[in-house]
Structure formats: structure tokens, C-alpha cells
Tab-separated table of C-alpha atoms in Angstrom:
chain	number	residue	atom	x	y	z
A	216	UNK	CA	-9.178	23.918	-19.704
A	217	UNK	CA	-10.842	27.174	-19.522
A	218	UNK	CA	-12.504	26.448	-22.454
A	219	UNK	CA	-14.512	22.857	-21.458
A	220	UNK	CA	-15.285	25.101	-18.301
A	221	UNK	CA	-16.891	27.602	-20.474
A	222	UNK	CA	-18.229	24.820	-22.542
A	223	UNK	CA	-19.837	23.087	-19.485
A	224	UNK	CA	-21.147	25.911	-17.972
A	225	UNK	CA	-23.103	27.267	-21.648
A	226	UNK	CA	-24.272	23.390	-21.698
A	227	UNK	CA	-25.737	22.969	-17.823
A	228	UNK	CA	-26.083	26.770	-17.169
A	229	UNK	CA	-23.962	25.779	-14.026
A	230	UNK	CA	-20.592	27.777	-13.081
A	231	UNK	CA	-17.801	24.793	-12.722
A	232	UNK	CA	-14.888	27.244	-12.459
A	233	UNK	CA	-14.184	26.698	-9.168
A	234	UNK	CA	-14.372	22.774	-9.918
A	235	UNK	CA	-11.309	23.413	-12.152
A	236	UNK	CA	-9.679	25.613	-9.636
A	237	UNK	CA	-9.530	23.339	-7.024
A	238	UNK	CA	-9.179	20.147	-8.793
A	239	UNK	CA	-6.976	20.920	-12.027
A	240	UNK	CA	-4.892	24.455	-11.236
A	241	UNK	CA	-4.543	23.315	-7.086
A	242	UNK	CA	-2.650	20.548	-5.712
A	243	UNK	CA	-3.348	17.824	-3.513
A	244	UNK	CA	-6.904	16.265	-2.457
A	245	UNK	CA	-9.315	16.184	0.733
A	246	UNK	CA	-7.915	14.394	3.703
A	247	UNK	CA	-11.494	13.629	5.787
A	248	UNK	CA	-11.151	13.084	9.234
A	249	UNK	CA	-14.561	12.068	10.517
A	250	UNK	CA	-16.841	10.773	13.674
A	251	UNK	CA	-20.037	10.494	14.277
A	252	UNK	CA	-22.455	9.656	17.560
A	253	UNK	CA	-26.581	9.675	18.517
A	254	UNK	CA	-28.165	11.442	20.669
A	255	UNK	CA	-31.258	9.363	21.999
A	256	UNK	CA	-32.953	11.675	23.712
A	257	UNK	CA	-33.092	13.961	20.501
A	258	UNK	CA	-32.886	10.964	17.823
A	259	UNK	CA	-30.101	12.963	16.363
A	260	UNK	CA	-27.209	11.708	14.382
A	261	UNK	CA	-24.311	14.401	14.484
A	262	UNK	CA	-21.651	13.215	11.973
A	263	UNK	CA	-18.067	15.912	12.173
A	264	UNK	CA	-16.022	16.342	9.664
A	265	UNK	CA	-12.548	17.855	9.445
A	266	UNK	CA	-10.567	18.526	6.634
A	267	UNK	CA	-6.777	17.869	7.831
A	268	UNK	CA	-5.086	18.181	4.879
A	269	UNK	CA	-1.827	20.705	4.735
A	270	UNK	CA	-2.273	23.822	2.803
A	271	UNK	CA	0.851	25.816	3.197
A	272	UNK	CA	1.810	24.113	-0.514
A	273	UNK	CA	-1.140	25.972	-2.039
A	274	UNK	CA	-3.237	22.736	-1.366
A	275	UNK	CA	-6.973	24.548	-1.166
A	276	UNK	CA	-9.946	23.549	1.645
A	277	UNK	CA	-11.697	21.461	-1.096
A	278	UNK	CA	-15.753	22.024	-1.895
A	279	UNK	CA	-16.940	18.724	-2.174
A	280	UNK	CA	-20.587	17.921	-2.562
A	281	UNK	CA	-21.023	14.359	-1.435
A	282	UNK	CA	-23.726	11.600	0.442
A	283	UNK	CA	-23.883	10.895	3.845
A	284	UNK	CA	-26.562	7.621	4.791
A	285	UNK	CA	-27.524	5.932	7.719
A	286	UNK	CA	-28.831	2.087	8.121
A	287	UNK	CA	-30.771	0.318	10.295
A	288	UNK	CA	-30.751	-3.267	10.186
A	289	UNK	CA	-31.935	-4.341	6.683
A	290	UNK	CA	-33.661	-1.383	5.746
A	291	UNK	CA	-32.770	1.331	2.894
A	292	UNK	CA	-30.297	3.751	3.733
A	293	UNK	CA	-31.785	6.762	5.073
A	294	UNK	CA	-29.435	9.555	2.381
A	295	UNK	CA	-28.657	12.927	2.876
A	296	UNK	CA	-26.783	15.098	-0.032
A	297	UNK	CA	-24.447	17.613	1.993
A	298	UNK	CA	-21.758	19.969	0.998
A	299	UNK	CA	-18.642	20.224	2.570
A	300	UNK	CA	-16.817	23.843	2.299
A	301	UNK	CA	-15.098	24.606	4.973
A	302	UNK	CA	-12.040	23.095	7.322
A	303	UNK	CA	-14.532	21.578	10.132
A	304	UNK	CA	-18.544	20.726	9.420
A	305	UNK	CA	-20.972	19.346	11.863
A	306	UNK	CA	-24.512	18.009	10.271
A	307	UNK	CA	-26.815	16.959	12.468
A	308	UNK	CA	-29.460	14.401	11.013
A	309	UNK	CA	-32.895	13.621	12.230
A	310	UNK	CA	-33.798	9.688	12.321
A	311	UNK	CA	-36.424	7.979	13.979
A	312	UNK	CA	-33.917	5.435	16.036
A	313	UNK	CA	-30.148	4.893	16.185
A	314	UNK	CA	-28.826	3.651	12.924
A	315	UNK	CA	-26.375	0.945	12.885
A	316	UNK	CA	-24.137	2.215	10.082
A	317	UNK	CA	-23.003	5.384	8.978
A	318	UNK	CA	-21.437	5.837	5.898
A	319	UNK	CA	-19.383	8.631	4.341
A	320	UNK	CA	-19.437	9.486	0.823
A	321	UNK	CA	-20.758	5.747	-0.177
A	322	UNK	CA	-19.449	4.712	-3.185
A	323	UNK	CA	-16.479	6.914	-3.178
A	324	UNK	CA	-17.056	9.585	-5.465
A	325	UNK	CA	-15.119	11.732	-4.075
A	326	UNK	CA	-11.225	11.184	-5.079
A	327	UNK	CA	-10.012	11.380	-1.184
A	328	UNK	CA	-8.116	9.804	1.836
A	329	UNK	CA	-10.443	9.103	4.321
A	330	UNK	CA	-10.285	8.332	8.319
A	331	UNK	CA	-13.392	7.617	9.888
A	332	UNK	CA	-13.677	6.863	13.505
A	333	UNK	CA	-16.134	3.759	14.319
A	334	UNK	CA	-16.701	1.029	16.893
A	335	UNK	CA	-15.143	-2.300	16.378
A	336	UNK	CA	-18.876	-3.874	16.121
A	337	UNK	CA	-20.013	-0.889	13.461
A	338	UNK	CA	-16.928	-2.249	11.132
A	339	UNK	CA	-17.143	-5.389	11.659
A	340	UNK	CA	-20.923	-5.094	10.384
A	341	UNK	CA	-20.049	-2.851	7.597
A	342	UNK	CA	-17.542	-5.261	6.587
A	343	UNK	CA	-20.280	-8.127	6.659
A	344	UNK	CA	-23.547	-5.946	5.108
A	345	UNK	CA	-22.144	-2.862	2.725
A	346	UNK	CA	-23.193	-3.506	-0.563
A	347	UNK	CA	-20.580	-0.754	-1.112
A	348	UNK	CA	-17.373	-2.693	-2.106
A	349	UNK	CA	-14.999	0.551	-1.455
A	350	UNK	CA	-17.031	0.428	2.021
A	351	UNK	CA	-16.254	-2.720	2.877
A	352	UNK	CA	-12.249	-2.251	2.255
A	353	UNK	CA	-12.442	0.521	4.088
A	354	UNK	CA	-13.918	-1.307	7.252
A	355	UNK	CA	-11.109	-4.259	6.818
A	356	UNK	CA	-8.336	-1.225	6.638
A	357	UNK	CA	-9.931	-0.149	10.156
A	358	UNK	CA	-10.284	-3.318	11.606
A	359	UNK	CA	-6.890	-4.516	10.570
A	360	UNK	CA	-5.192	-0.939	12.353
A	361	UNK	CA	-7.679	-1.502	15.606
A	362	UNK	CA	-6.744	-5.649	16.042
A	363	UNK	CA	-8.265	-7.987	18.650
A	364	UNK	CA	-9.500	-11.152	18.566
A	365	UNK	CA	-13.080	-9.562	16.832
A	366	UNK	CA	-11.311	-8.239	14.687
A	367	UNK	CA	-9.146	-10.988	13.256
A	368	UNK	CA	-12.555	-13.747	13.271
A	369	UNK	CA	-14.527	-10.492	10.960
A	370	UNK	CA	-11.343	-10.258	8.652
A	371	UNK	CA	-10.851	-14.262	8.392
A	372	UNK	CA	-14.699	-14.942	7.919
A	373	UNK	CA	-14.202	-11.752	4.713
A	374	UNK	CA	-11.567	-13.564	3.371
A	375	UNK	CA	-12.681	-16.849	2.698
A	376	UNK	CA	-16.529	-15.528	2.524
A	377	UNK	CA	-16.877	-12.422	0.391
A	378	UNK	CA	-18.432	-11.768	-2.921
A	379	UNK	CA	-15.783	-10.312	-4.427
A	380	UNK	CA	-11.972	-11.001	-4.288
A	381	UNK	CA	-10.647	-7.288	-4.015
A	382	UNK	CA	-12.093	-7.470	-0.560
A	383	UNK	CA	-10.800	-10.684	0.392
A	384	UNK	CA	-7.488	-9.360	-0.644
A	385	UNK	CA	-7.510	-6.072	1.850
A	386	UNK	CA	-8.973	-8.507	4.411
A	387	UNK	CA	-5.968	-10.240	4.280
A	388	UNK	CA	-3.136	-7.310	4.351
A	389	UNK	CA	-5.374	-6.189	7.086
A	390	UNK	CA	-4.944	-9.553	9.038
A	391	UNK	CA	-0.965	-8.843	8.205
A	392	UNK	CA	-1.221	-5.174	9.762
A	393	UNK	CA	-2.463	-6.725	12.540
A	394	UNK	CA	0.660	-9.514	13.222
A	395	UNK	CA	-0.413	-11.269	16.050
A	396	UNK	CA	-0.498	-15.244	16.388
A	397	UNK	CA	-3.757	-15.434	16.116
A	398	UNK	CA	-3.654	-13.277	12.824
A	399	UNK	CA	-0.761	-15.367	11.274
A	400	UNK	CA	-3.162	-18.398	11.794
A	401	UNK	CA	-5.982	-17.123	10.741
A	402	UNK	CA	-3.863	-16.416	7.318
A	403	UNK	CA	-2.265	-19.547	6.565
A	404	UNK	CA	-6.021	-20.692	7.755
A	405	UNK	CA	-7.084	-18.315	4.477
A	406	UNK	CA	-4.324	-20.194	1.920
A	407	UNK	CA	-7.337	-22.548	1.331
A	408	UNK	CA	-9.293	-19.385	-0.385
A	409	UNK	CA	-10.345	-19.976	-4.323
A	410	UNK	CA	-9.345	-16.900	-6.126
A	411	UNK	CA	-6.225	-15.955	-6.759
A	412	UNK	CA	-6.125	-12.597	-6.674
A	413	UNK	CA	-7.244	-13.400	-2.616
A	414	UNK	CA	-4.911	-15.799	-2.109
A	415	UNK	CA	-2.185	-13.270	-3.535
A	416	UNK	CA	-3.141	-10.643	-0.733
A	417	UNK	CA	-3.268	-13.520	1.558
A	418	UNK	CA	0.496	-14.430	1.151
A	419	UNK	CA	1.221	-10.782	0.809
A	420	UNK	CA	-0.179	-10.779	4.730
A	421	UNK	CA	2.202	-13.164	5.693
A	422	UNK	CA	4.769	-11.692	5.057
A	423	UNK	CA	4.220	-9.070	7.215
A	424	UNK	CA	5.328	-11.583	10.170
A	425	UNK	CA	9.291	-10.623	10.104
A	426	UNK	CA	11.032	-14.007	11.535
A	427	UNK	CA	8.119	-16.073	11.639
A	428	UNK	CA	8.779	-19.814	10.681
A	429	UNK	CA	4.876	-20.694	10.253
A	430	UNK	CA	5.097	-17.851	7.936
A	431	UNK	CA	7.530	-19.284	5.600
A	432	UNK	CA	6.995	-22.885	5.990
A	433	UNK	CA	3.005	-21.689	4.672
A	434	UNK	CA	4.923	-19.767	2.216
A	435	UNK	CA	7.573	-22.233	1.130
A	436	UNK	CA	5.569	-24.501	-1.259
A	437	UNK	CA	3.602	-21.339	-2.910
A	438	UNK	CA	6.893	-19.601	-4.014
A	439	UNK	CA	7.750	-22.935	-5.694
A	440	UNK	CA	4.439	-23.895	-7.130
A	441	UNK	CA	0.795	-22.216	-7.221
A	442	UNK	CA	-1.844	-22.244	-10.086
A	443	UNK	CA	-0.991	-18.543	-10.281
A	444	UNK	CA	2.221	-16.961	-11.426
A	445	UNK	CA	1.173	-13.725	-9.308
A	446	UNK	CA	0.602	-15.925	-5.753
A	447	UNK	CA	4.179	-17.510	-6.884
A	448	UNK	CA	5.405	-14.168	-7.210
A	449	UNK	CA	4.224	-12.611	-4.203
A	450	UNK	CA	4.836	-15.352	-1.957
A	451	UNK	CA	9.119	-14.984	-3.299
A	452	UNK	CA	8.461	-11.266	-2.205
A	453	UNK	CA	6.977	-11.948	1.368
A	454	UNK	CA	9.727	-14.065	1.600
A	455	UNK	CA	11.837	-12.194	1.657
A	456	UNK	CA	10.515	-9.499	3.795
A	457	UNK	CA	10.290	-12.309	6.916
A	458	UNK	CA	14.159	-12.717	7.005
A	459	UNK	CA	14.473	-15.879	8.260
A	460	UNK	CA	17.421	-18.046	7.869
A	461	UNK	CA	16.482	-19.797	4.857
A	462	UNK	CA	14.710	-16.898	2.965
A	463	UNK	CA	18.175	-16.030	0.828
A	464	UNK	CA	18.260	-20.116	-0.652
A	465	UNK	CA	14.529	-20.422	-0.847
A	466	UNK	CA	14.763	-17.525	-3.403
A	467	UNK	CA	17.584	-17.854	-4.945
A	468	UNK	CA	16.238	-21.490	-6.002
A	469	UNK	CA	13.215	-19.753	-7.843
A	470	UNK	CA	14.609	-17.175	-9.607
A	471	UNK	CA	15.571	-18.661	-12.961
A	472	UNK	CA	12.674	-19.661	-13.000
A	473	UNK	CA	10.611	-19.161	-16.379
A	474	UNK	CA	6.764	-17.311	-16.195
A	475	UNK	CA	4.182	-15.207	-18.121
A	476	UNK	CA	6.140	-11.757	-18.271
A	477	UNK	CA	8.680	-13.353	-15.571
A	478	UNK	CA	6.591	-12.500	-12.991
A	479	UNK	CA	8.039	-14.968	-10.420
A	480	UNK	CA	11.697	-13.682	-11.681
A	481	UNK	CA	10.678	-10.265	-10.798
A	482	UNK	CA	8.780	-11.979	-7.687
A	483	UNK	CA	12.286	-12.582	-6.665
A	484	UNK	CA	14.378	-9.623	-7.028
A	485	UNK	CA	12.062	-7.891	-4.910
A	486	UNK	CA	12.077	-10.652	-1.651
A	487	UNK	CA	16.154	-9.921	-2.410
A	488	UNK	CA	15.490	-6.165	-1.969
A	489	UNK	CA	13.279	-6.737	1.212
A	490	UNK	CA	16.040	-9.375	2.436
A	491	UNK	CA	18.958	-7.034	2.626
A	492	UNK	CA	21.458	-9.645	1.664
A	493	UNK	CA	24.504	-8.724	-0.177
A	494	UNK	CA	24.989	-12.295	-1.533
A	495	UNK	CA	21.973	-11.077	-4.105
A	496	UNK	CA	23.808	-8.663	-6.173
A	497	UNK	CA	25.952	-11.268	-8.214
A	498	UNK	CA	22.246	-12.868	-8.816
A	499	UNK	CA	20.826	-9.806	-9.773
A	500	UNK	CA	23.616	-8.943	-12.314
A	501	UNK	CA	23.537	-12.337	-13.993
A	502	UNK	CA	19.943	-11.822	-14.640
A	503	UNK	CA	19.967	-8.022	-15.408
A	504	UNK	CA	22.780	-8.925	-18.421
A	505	UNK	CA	22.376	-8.267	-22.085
A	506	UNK	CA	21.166	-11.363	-23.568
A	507	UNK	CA	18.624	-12.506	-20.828
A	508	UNK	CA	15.172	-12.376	-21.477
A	509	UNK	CA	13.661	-8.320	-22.510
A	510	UNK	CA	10.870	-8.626	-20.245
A	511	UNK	CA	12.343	-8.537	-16.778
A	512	UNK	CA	15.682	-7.161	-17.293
A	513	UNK	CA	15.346	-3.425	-16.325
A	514	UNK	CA	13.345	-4.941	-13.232
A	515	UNK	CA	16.422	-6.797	-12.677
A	516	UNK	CA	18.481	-3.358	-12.892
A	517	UNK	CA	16.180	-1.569	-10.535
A	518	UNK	CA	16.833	-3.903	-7.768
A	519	UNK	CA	20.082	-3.341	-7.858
A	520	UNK	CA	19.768	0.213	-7.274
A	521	UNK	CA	17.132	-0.692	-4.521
A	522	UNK	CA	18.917	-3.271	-2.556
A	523	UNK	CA	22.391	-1.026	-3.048
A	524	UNK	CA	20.780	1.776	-1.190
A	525	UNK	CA	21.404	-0.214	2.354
A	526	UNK	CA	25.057	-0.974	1.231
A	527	UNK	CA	26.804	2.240	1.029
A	528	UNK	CA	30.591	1.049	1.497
A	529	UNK	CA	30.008	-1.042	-2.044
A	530	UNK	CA	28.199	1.926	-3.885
A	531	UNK	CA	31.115	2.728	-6.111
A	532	UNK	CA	31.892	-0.871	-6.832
A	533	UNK	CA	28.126	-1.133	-7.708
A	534	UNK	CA	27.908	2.353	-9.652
A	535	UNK	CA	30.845	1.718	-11.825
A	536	UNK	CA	29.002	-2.067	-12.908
A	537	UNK	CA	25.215	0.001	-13.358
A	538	UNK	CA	27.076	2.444	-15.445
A	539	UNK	CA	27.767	0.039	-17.782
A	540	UNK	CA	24.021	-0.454	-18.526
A	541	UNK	CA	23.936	3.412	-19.715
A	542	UNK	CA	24.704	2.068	-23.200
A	543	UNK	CA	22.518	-0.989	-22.899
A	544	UNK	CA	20.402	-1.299	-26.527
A	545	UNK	CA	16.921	-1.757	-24.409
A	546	UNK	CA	16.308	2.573	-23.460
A	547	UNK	CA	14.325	0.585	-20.575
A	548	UNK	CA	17.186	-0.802	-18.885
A	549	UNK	CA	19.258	2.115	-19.969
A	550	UNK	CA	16.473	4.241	-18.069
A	551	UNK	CA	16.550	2.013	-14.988
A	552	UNK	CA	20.841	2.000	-14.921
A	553	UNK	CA	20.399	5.879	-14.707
A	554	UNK	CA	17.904	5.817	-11.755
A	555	UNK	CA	19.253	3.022	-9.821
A	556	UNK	CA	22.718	5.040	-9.511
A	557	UNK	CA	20.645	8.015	-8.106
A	558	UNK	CA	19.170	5.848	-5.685
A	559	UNK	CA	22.619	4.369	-4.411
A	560	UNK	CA	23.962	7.949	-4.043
A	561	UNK	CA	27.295	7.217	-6.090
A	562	UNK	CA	27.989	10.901	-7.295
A	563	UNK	CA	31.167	9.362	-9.400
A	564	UNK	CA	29.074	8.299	-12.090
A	565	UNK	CA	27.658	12.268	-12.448
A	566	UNK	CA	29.693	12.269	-15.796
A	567	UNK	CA	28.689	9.398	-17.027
A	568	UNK	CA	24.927	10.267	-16.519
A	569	UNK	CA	25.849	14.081	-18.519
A	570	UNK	CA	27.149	11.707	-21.114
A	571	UNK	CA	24.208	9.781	-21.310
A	572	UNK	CA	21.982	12.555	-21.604
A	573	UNK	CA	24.231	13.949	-24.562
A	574	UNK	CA	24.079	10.996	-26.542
A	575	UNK	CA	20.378	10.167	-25.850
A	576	UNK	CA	17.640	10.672	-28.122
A	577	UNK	CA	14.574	9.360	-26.403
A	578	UNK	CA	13.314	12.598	-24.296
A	579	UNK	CA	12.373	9.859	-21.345
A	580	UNK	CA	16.007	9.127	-21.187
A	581	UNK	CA	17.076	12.062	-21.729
A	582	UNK	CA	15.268	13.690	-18.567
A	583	UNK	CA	16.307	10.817	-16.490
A	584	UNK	CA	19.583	11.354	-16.809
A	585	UNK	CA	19.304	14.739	-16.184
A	586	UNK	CA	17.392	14.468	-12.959
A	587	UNK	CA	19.599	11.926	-11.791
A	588	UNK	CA	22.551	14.037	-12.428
A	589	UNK	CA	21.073	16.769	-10.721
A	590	UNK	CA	19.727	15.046	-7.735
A	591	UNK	CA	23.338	13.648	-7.198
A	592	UNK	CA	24.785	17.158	-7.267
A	593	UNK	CA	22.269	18.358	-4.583
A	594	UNK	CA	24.000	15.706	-2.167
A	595	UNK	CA	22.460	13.239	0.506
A	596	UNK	CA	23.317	14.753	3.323
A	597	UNK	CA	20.270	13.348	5.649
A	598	UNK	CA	20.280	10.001	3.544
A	599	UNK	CA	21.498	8.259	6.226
A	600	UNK	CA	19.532	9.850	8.881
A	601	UNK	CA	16.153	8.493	6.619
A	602	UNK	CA	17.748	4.858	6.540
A	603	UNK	CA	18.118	5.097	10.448
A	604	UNK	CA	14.683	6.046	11.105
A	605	UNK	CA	13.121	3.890	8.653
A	606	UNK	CA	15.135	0.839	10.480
A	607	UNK	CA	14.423	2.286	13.966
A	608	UNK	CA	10.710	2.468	12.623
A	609	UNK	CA	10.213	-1.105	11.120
A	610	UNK	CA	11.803	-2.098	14.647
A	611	UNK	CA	9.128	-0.153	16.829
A	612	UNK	CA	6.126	-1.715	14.269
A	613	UNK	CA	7.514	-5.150	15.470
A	614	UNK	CA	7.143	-4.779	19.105
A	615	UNK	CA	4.077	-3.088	18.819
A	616	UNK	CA	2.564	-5.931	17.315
A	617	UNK	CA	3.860	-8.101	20.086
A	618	UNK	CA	2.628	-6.264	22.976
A	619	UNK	CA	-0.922	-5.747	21.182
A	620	UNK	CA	-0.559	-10.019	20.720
A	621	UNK	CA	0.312	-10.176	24.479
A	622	UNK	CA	-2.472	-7.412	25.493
A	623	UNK	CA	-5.202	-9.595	23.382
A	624	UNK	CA	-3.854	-12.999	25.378
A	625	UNK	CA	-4.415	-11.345	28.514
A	626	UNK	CA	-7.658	-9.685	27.878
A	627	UNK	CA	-8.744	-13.446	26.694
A	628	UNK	CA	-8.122	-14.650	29.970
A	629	UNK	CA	-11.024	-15.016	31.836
A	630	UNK	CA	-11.361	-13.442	35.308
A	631	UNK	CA	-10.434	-15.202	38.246
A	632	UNK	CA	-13.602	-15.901	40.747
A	633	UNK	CA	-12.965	-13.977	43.768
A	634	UNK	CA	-12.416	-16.577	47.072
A	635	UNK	CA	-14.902	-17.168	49.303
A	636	UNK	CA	-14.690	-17.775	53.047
A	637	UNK	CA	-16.162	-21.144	54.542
């Protein structure tokens, strides 16, 4: 590495060592945290940005030389080339009147997470003008964490009314982040899209709605029959994350089901996994056993291990049955035995993953057995503490997103007309 720095720098006559420092011999990446406002009295645009990424893990405060433009109606972007260096910057830009759009890095050069405060009516017109397609997912991310009625009419009118269908898609799982009624509707509205890589986000929005039976009747016919094995797929999967009564026969009935790859097969063990039923795991074995079709089998395997994770009185009864996979002829399922006993915790099968490693001669296998092994040594102690809170924080996500539904009915309401005396 050294060496292409050398080499760069003797081509360009530019120093890119600390380019390499930061990106190659550093962890982690730039977390942007960033705002912006006018000043009309000054026509000054003051955009702030932080840098809130931890760096106690040797993660540096990155250099990053990136764009920052302004529009105004339909005009060109007015763009400025800044550098960021340091943990906070504020630039202050000079414009003749307010811009209606600011952008951050457009085009995302920058590898990054980014969090950019804006208005509901600045995303919703970034999500209806950027010709910047990473722009425009970014604005149906924001809109889909701030909800509202606006909110939900600019993701709907995206969906069924962009250019281009990776948008349409994170206009829809946006619409799911938001789970109110009038987001649920709005999706099975949005079923009627063309593509179907849209339609696929749009079923993977609905099932975001945990016990909704609009949800699943929308999803119902999909997850039996679509023009694309991925929407048939997904729509098992969201299935299975609404829990409703009928979720466990609705996917049961598709999963012997035959597709490219066995996508909808694979569709299926995953709504299982979401579903937390128990009655799954004989399914999941029949389909995981030698003899069944190559492509889907160690998919079949990791579910196990995925779904066994919320079942800990049965994880020796379900270790002893993965270990028998450990001498499976396909190394992938052999691979996926080993890691789906770390995942359910059963530290009897430590020998049998030592043995494993012995015997293997594929170096993936080999380390995966290993890890396992030694991840099961180290113990779970908090395991169960991390199931809790990830239960007690799926609950609190669900009645969020029914008093922001209730807050948005009531701030529909109009105002009652104050009486008059006569």
C-alpha cells in the first residue's frame, strides 16, 4: 500500500499518505451530522457540520474534501468545493436569495453515514426535483423517520411516480417506518406499481405493520403468486414479521414451493424466523436434509440457528440435530451447521465443533469452527439481557407508531369555530 501511495504521489506530484492513513490503516468512516439556515438580512447560507463518529477505537476525525450546492427553483446549483478537517465546521455561503435546497456532498462521493436536518417541505421537494438519485433516497429515509400526512402523500406520489425503481423501493420502506393507517394504505395503494424491484420494497413496507390484517390480506395473494420470484419471496418474509394468526399456514403452504435459486423457499424460512413459531423447526429440517435441492439448503440450516436463538429450553435438542450437519458433503451447509450452533448458544456441541475443525480441510470451515468454538467458550452471559431489550424495543417501536397515527388524526381535525353570542 505504501507503494501505490508512493506511486500516486510521483504520478500527480500530490502527497495521498494521509488518504491511506485514514481510509486503509484507520477504522471506521465519517458520521455527518449536519443543518443548515439563511440569514436574509445578510443573504447568507450557514451550513454546520459535525463529525459524531466515536474515536476511542482508533476511528480518526476524517479529511474529506467534498461539494456543498444550493438551488433555487429550476436554476443550476450554485457549488461550493469545501474541506472538512476537523470535529465541527461552519461555512457560511454568500447567495443572492434563499435557496430552496441544500445539498451535502451530492452524489455521494464520500463513503459516509449521513444525518441532515431539513424541513418537511425542503424533503419533500428534494424528493420530487434531485436529479441526484442517492439524494432523493436520502430525502424518503427522512421523510419516512419525520411521518405526517405530507409526508406519506410525497412518499406515495415517489413510489408509483419516480424515474427509477431504487427510489420507489426506499419510498416504500420509508412509508413502512412510518406505520400509520394512512401509510399502510397508501402501500397496498402502491401494489399497483410496475417494477418489481418497487413492488418488492413495497411489500417489504408492509410488513412493517405487526398484526395488521389489511397487511396480510394485501400480502396473501403475492406470497402465492407474483410475476417476480423476489416480490413472492419478500412478501413470505413480511409475512411473517406481521404475526397474525394465519401467518404460520400461509407460509408453510409456500414453502415447497419450486423457484429460480429457491428464492421463495428461502422467502419462507425467513417469515418462520421473523414469526417465532416453534411449529417451524420440523419444516425447516425436512427442507435443510441431505438430498433436497443444493441451492437453498444451508439457507435452510441457518434458520434454524436463527429461529433457535428465541427458544433456549430446546437448544440442546436442536444442537445435537445441527451437529449432525457437521459432516454434511456440501462445506456450505457444513459451514452454516457450525454457525447456527453458535448462534443458539448450545456449548455441548464445543467438541463436536474441535472435531470439525480437525477433520476439515477447507480453511473457511476450518475458521468457522474455530470461532464458533471459541465464542461458545467465552459464554453468553448477557444473551438474554439482548433478547429482552430487543423484545422490549420492537414493543416501544409499535406504540410509537400508534400515538404518531393518533397525533396525525388529531392534528387533521380541523379547529372548532369559536361560539358566538346572539
Amino acid at each position: 500500500t505504501h507503494h501505490l501511495a508512493a506511486a500516486v504521489e510521483a504520478e500527480t506530484g500530490r502527497n495521498v499518505e494521509w488518504f491511506f492513513d485514514q481510509w486503509v490503516f484507520k477504522p471506521g468512516h465519517p458520521e455527518f451530522k449536519v443543518s443548515w439556515n439563511w440569514d436574509e438580512a445578510a443573504k447568507l447560507a450557514t451550513v454546520s457540520v459535525r463529525q459524531v463518529q466515536k474515536t476511542d477505537d482508533g476511528t480518526p476525525v476524517f479529511r474529506a474534501p467534498l461539494t456543498i450546492d444550493f438551488t433555487t427553483g429550476r436554476s443550476r446549483p450554485a457549488a461550493f468545493k469545501v474541506e472538512v478537517t476537523e470535529p465541527e465546521h461552519t461555512f457560511v455561503f454568500p447567495l443572492p436569495r434563499k435557496p430552496d435546497l441544500c445539498r451535502f456532498d451530492p452524489g455521494n462521493f464520500v463513503l459516509k453515514t449521513l444525518d441532515f436536518e431539513k424541513s418537511t417541505g425542503e424533503l419533500r421537494l428534494q424528493l420530487r426535483q434531485d436529479d441526484d438519485v442517492t439524494g432523493r433516497i436520502g430525502a424518503a429515509r427522512s421523510l419516512g423517520k419525520k411521518g405526517g400526512p405530507e409526508a406519506v402523500e410525497a412518499l406515495e406520489a415517489a413510489v408509483m411516480g419516480d424515474r427509477f425503481w431504487a427510489v420507489q423501493a426506499a419510498a416504500a420502506k420509508a412509508l413502512g417506518a412510518v406505520r400509520s393507517a394512512e401509510a399502510r394504505d397508501a402501500l397496498i395503494r402502491c401494489l399497483a406499481v410496475r417494477h418489481p424491484k418497487a413492488r418488492r420494497g413495497v411489500v417489504a413496507g408492509l410488513g412493517e405493520f405487526r398484526g395488521d390484517e389489511a397487511a396480510f390480506a394485501a400480502l396473501e395473494p403475492l406470497a402465492k403468486q407474483d410475476q417476480s420470484w423476489f416480490v413472492e419471496s419478500e412478501a413470505n418474509r413480511s409475512i411473517g414479521k406481521l404475526r397474525v394468526d394465519r401467518s404460520f399456514e400461509t407460509v408453510a403452504a409456500n414453502i415447497k414451493r419450486p423457484s429460480w435459486r429457491q428464492l421463495v423457499r428461502t422467502g419462507c424460512a425467513d417469515g418462520f424466523v421473523e414469526l417465532r413459531d416453534e411449529r417451524a423447526f420440523d419444516l425447516l429440517f425436512e427442507e435443510a436434509r441431505y438430498g433436497a435441492r443444493p441451492q437453498f439448503r444451508q439457507n435452510m440450516v441457518a434458520a434454524i440457528g436463527r429461529l433457535g436463538a428465541f427458544f433456549e429450553p430446546r437448544k440442546r435438542q436442536l444442537g445435537a440435530r445441527l451437529a449432525d450437519f457437521l459432516f454434511d458433503p456440501d462445506l456450505r451447509v457444513r459451514v452454516a451447521a457450525a454457525n447456527a450452533i453458535k448462534a443458539i448458544k448450545d456449548t455441548s456441541q464445543i467438541p463436536a465443533l474441535e472435531a470439525m475443525a480437525a477433520r476439515e480441510l477447507d480453511g473457511r470451515a476450518i475458521r468457522t469452527a474455530r470461532e464458533a468454538a471459541r465464542d461458545l467458550r467465552k459464554g453468553a452471559a448477557t444473551d438474554e439481557e439482548v433478547r429482552r431489550l430487543r423484545d422490549d424495543f420492537e414493543k416501544l417501536r409499535d406504540e410509537n407508531a400508534k400515538l404518531r397515527d393518533r397525533l396525525a388524526k388529531l392534528e387533521a381535525k380541523p379547529a372548532r369555530a369559536p361560539k358566538t353570542g346572539g
